[in-house]
Structure formats: C-alpha cells, structure tokens
Coordinates of C-alpha atoms in Angstrom, one line a residue:
Chain A
Q107 CA 0.0 -0.4 0.0
V108 CA 1.7 3.4 -1.2
Q109 CA 1.6 6.1 1.6
L110 CA 2.8 9.8 0.9
V111 CA 3.3 11.3 4.1
Q112 CA 4.4 15.3 4.1
S113 CA 5.7 17.5 6.9
G114 CA 4.2 19.6 9.0
A115 CA 2.7 23.1 7.9
E116 CA 5.1 25.9 8.3
V117 CA 4.6 29.1 9.4
K118 CA 7.1 32.1 6.7
H119 CA 7.9 35.6 6.4
P120 CA 8.2 36.8 3.0
G121 CA 11.1 36.9 1.0
S122 CA 12.4 33.5 3.3
S123 CA 12.2 30.3 1.9
V124 CA 10.7 26.9 2.9
K125 CA 11.7 23.1 2.8
V126 CA 8.6 20.3 2.8
S127 CA 9.0 17.2 3.0
C128 CA 7.1 14.5 1.5
R129 CA 8.2 10.1 2.8
V130 CA 6.7 7.5 0.3
S131 CA 6.3 3.9 2.1
G132 CA 5.2 1.1 -0.8
G133 CA 5.7 0.7 -4.5
T134 CA 9.1 1.5 -5.9
F135 CA 10.4 4.9 -5.0
T136 CA 13.1 5.4 -7.3
T137 CA 11.0 4.9 -10.2
S138 CA 8.0 6.4 -9.2
A139 CA 7.7 10.0 -10.2
I140 CA 7.3 12.7 -7.2
S141 CA 6.0 15.8 -7.9
W142 CA 4.1 18.8 -6.1
V143 CA 1.2 20.6 -6.5
R144 CA 0.1 23.6 -4.6
Q145 CA -4.0 24.9 -4.2
A146 CA -4.2 28.4 -2.8
P147 CA -7.1 29.2 -0.8
G148 CA -10.1 28.9 -2.6
Q149 CA -8.6 28.0 -5.5
G150 CA -7.8 25.3 -8.3
L151 CA -4.1 22.9 -8.5
E152 CA -0.8 24.1 -9.5
W153 CA 1.7 22.1 -11.1
M154 CA 5.1 22.8 -9.7
G155 CA 7.7 20.0 -11.2
G156 CA 8.2 16.5 -10.4
I157 CA 11.6 14.3 -10.3
I158 CA 11.9 10.7 -11.1
P159 CA 14.4 9.7 -8.2
V160 CA 16.0 7.0 -11.3
L161 CA 16.3 9.9 -13.4
R162 CA 17.8 12.7 -10.9
T163 CA 16.6 15.7 -13.4
P164 CA 14.1 17.8 -12.1
N165 CA 11.0 18.8 -14.5
Y166 CA 9.7 21.9 -13.4
A167 CA 6.8 24.5 -14.7
Q168 CA 8.0 27.1 -16.3
K169 CA 6.4 29.6 -13.3
F170 CA 8.5 27.8 -10.8
Q171 CA 11.8 27.9 -12.8
G172 CA 14.6 28.8 -11.0
R173 CA 12.5 29.7 -7.8
V174 CA 11.9 26.1 -7.1
T175 CA 13.7 23.0 -6.1
I176 CA 12.7 19.3 -6.2
T177 CA 15.0 16.7 -4.8
A178 CA 14.5 13.2 -3.4
D179 CA 16.9 10.9 -1.6
D180 CA 16.7 7.2 -2.3
S181 CA 18.4 6.0 0.8
T182 CA 15.0 6.9 2.8
S183 CA 12.6 7.2 0.2
T184 CA 11.7 11.4 0.6
G185 CA 10.6 13.8 -1.6
Y186 CA 11.9 17.7 -1.0
L187 CA 10.5 20.5 -2.4
E188 CA 12.6 24.1 -1.7
M189 CA 10.9 27.3 -2.4
T190 CA 12.8 30.8 -1.8
S191 CA 11.5 34.5 -2.2
L192 CA 8.5 33.8 -0.8
T193 CA 5.4 36.1 -1.3
S194 CA 2.3 36.3 0.3
E195 CA 1.1 35.1 -2.8
D196 CA 2.7 31.8 -2.5
T197 CA 0.3 31.2 0.7
A198 CA -1.2 27.6 -0.3
V199 CA -1.6 23.8 0.8
Y200 CA 1.1 22.1 -1.2
Y201 CA 0.6 18.6 -1.7
C202 CA 3.2 15.6 -3.0
A203 CA 1.9 13.3 -5.1
R204 CA 3.3 9.9 -7.3
G205 CA 3.1 10.2 -11.1
V206 CA 2.5 7.0 -12.9
D207 CA 5.4 7.7 -15.2
R208 CA 3.9 6.8 -18.8
G209 CA 7.8 6.4 -19.9
V210 CA 8.4 10.0 -21.0
G211 CA 9.4 12.0 -17.6
A212 CA 8.1 13.5 -14.5
S213 CA 6.3 16.0 -16.5
T214 CA 3.9 14.2 -18.5
V215 CA 2.3 12.0 -14.9
H216 CA -1.0 11.4 -14.3
F217 CA -1.3 11.4 -9.8
D218 CA -2.0 8.0 -8.5
H219 CA -1.3 9.0 -4.3
W220 CA -1.3 12.0 -2.8
G221 CA 0.1 14.0 0.7
Q222 CA -2.0 14.9 2.9
G223 CA -0.9 18.2 1.9
T224 CA 1.1 20.9 3.8
L225 CA 0.1 24.4 4.7
V226 CA 2.4 27.1 4.1
T227 CA 1.7 30.1 5.3
V228 CA 3.6 33.3 4.2
S229 CA 2.9 36.4 6.8
S230 CA 4.4 38.8 8.2
Chain B
D258 CA 1.9 25.2 -22.5
I259 CA -1.6 23.3 -23.5
Q260 CA -4.9 25.4 -22.0
M261 CA -7.5 23.2 -20.0
T262 CA -11.0 24.4 -20.0
Q263 CA -14.0 23.4 -17.6
S264 CA -17.3 23.6 -18.0
P265 CA -19.5 24.5 -16.1
S266 CA -17.4 26.0 -13.5
T267 CA -20.2 25.4 -11.0
L268 CA -23.4 23.2 -11.2
S269 CA -26.4 22.0 -8.8
A270 CA -28.0 18.9 -8.7
S271 CA -29.5 16.6 -7.0
V272 CA -28.8 13.0 -5.6
G273 CA -30.1 10.9 -8.9
D274 CA -29.7 13.3 -11.3
R275 CA -27.3 12.5 -13.9
V276 CA -24.6 14.7 -14.1
T277 CA -22.2 15.8 -17.0
I278 CA -18.9 17.6 -16.7
T279 CA -16.8 18.9 -19.7
C280 CA -12.9 19.6 -20.2
R281 CA -11.5 20.9 -23.3
A282 CA -8.1 21.3 -24.8
S283 CA -5.8 23.8 -26.7
K284 CA -3.9 21.0 -28.3
N285 CA -5.2 17.5 -29.5
I286 CA -3.3 15.4 -25.8
R287 CA -4.1 12.2 -27.2
N288 CA -6.1 11.4 -24.5
Y289 CA -4.0 11.9 -21.9
L290 CA -6.4 13.0 -19.6
A291 CA -7.0 12.2 -15.9
W292 CA -10.0 13.2 -14.0
Y293 CA -9.9 14.2 -10.1
Q294 CA -12.3 14.1 -7.4
Q295 CA -11.5 16.8 -4.3
K296 CA -13.7 17.7 -1.3
P297 CA -12.9 20.1 1.2
G298 CA -10.0 19.5 3.1
E299 CA -8.5 16.2 1.6
A300 CA -6.3 15.6 -1.0
P301 CA -7.7 15.3 -4.7
K302 CA -8.5 11.5 -5.7
L303 CA -7.9 10.1 -9.3
L304 CA -11.2 8.6 -10.7
I305 CA -10.5 8.6 -14.1
S306 CA -7.0 7.8 -16.4
K307 CA -6.2 7.6 -20.1
A308 CA -9.7 9.7 -20.2
S309 CA -12.0 6.7 -20.2
T310 CA -9.8 4.4 -17.4
L311 CA -11.6 4.2 -14.1
E312 CA -9.5 3.6 -11.3
G313 CA -9.7 0.5 -8.7
G314 CA -12.3 1.0 -6.4
V315 CA -14.1 3.9 -8.0
P316 CA -18.1 3.2 -8.4
S317 CA -18.5 2.1 -12.1
R318 CA -21.2 5.7 -11.9
F319 CA -18.1 7.4 -12.8
S320 CA -17.5 7.6 -16.4
G321 CA -15.4 9.3 -18.8
S322 CA -15.4 9.6 -22.7
N323 CA -14.1 12.3 -25.5
S324 CA -14.6 13.6 -28.6
G325 CA -11.3 15.3 -30.4
T326 CA -10.2 17.3 -27.8
E327 CA -13.8 17.5 -26.0
Y328 CA -13.5 15.4 -22.7
T329 CA -16.7 14.1 -20.3
L330 CA -16.6 13.3 -16.9
T331 CA -20.3 11.3 -16.6
I332 CA -21.8 10.5 -13.1
N333 CA -25.0 8.5 -13.7
S334 CA -27.4 8.6 -10.6
L335 CA -25.7 11.4 -8.5
Q336 CA -24.8 10.0 -4.9
P337 CA -24.4 12.5 -1.9
E338 CA -20.5 11.3 -1.8
D339 CA -20.3 12.7 -5.1
F340 CA -20.7 16.5 -4.2
A341 CA -17.8 18.0 -4.6
T342 CA -15.0 19.7 -7.0
Y343 CA -13.7 18.0 -10.0
Y344 CA -10.9 18.8 -11.7
C345 CA -9.3 17.6 -15.2
Q346 CA -5.3 17.4 -15.4
Q347 CA -3.4 17.0 -19.3
Y348 CA -0.6 14.5 -19.2
Y349 CA 0.6 14.2 -22.4
M350 CA 3.1 17.5 -22.3
Y351 CA 4.2 19.7 -19.5
L352 CA 1.1 18.7 -17.4
T353 CA -2.1 21.5 -16.6
F354 CA -4.7 21.3 -14.4
G355 CA -8.3 21.9 -15.5
P356 CA -10.0 25.3 -13.2
G357 CA -11.9 22.6 -11.7
T358 CA -16.3 21.9 -11.3
K359 CA -17.5 22.2 -8.3
V360 CA -20.8 20.2 -7.7
N361 CA -23.4 21.5 -5.1
I362 CA -26.4 20.1 -3.9
K363 CA -29.7 21.5 -5.3

C-alpha cells in the first residue's frame, strides 16, 4: 500500500525560504515520479514540478523555474520541495503526489497517490 | 503550454441526477487526460486516467469519454458523497490542470 506522508505546516516571512518533505512508503520509490502540486486558498490545482529519482533530473513548470528546487533521497524514500523568495502569494497547501510515468518523464504523469498536504503560510 | 478549460465552473444537482462535466484542451492531448475528485480539506483522488480508464475502487457510476479535444466526465445517479470539486488534468505534455467544476447540492 503506497503512502505519502508530508512534513508539518510552516509559517514563513516574506523573502524567506521553505523546504517541505514527502516520505513515500510502498511501491518503488526510485522509478516513481514524485511531484509537487499546490493549491492556494479557494483556488485550483497548480503543478510545480517533479522528479523521477532514478533519472535525477527534475522537471519544472516554467512559472517556478529558478525559484523552486525538487530533489529526492533514495536512501530514505523522501522527496523534497524547496522554494525561495516567498511572498504572500505563495500561501497555499502544497501536496506531493506520486506520478504514474508513461515513459516520457516527470512532466507527463497523472497522480494515483497523494500526500495529506502541507500548509505554508507566508506572512509578515 | 496546453491550456485546459472546464465547463461549467459550478453546477447544482440533486441526488439521483446524471451529471456531465466537460473539459477542453487547447491542443490534441491524445487521450492523456485524468479526472480527479476533491472534497474540502482533502487531497484530490484519481477517478479516471487515459480519458476513460476507471481506477480501481471507483464506483462504476463514474465514466469518462472524449470527442476530439473535448473530454467528458459523467456521473450517473449522483450520490451524496459525490458533491465535490472535479478537476481534469492533461499529461500529454507539461501537465496542466483544468480550473475545476464544483458540484453543489440543489
């Protein structure tokens, strides 16, 4: 049984950084596409990027290029999302999700398992 | 980027109704289309992938179909637990989500 368990809620000041973790149990971590999707309050879902650990190279949505870093630690089956230069517009629930790879990479997946979400609040 | 639109943005329905939600892609996505259900305070749940493949454990009253770049989620005989927001997502190229359709109780 696949489970994704995320780290706890964060409160950050504008201009700071945040790092959220996602521990995956069950399934095969290294060949899964671990992705990050965020949802601002009352808004829809927004894909930020993902990584297939065995391939090492992450894919990012253009909007987040340069401000987001997605990594994976095979030894602990944990994925990470780090985002810098936070503003109030980054206040959202951040989900990790396991993507089903159709053989093209982490930017062409759909998601069969999701973490519980991590609320990141950016406020002065 | 491939843009996804959904209609309607909200709909009101009663238990037992047949509900149809439409998602349109700005380009041919070759049926690489998934549907999710999200309830307040919960993570999304995958219902359908590859336009019409029902995920295990999802009730058979949910179905997906398509015609060209228009994709449809149908819920036959709406149940109380089906009141939620539904999102489509293309995964043909640099995945994107539709804006969502909220299904309310009439």
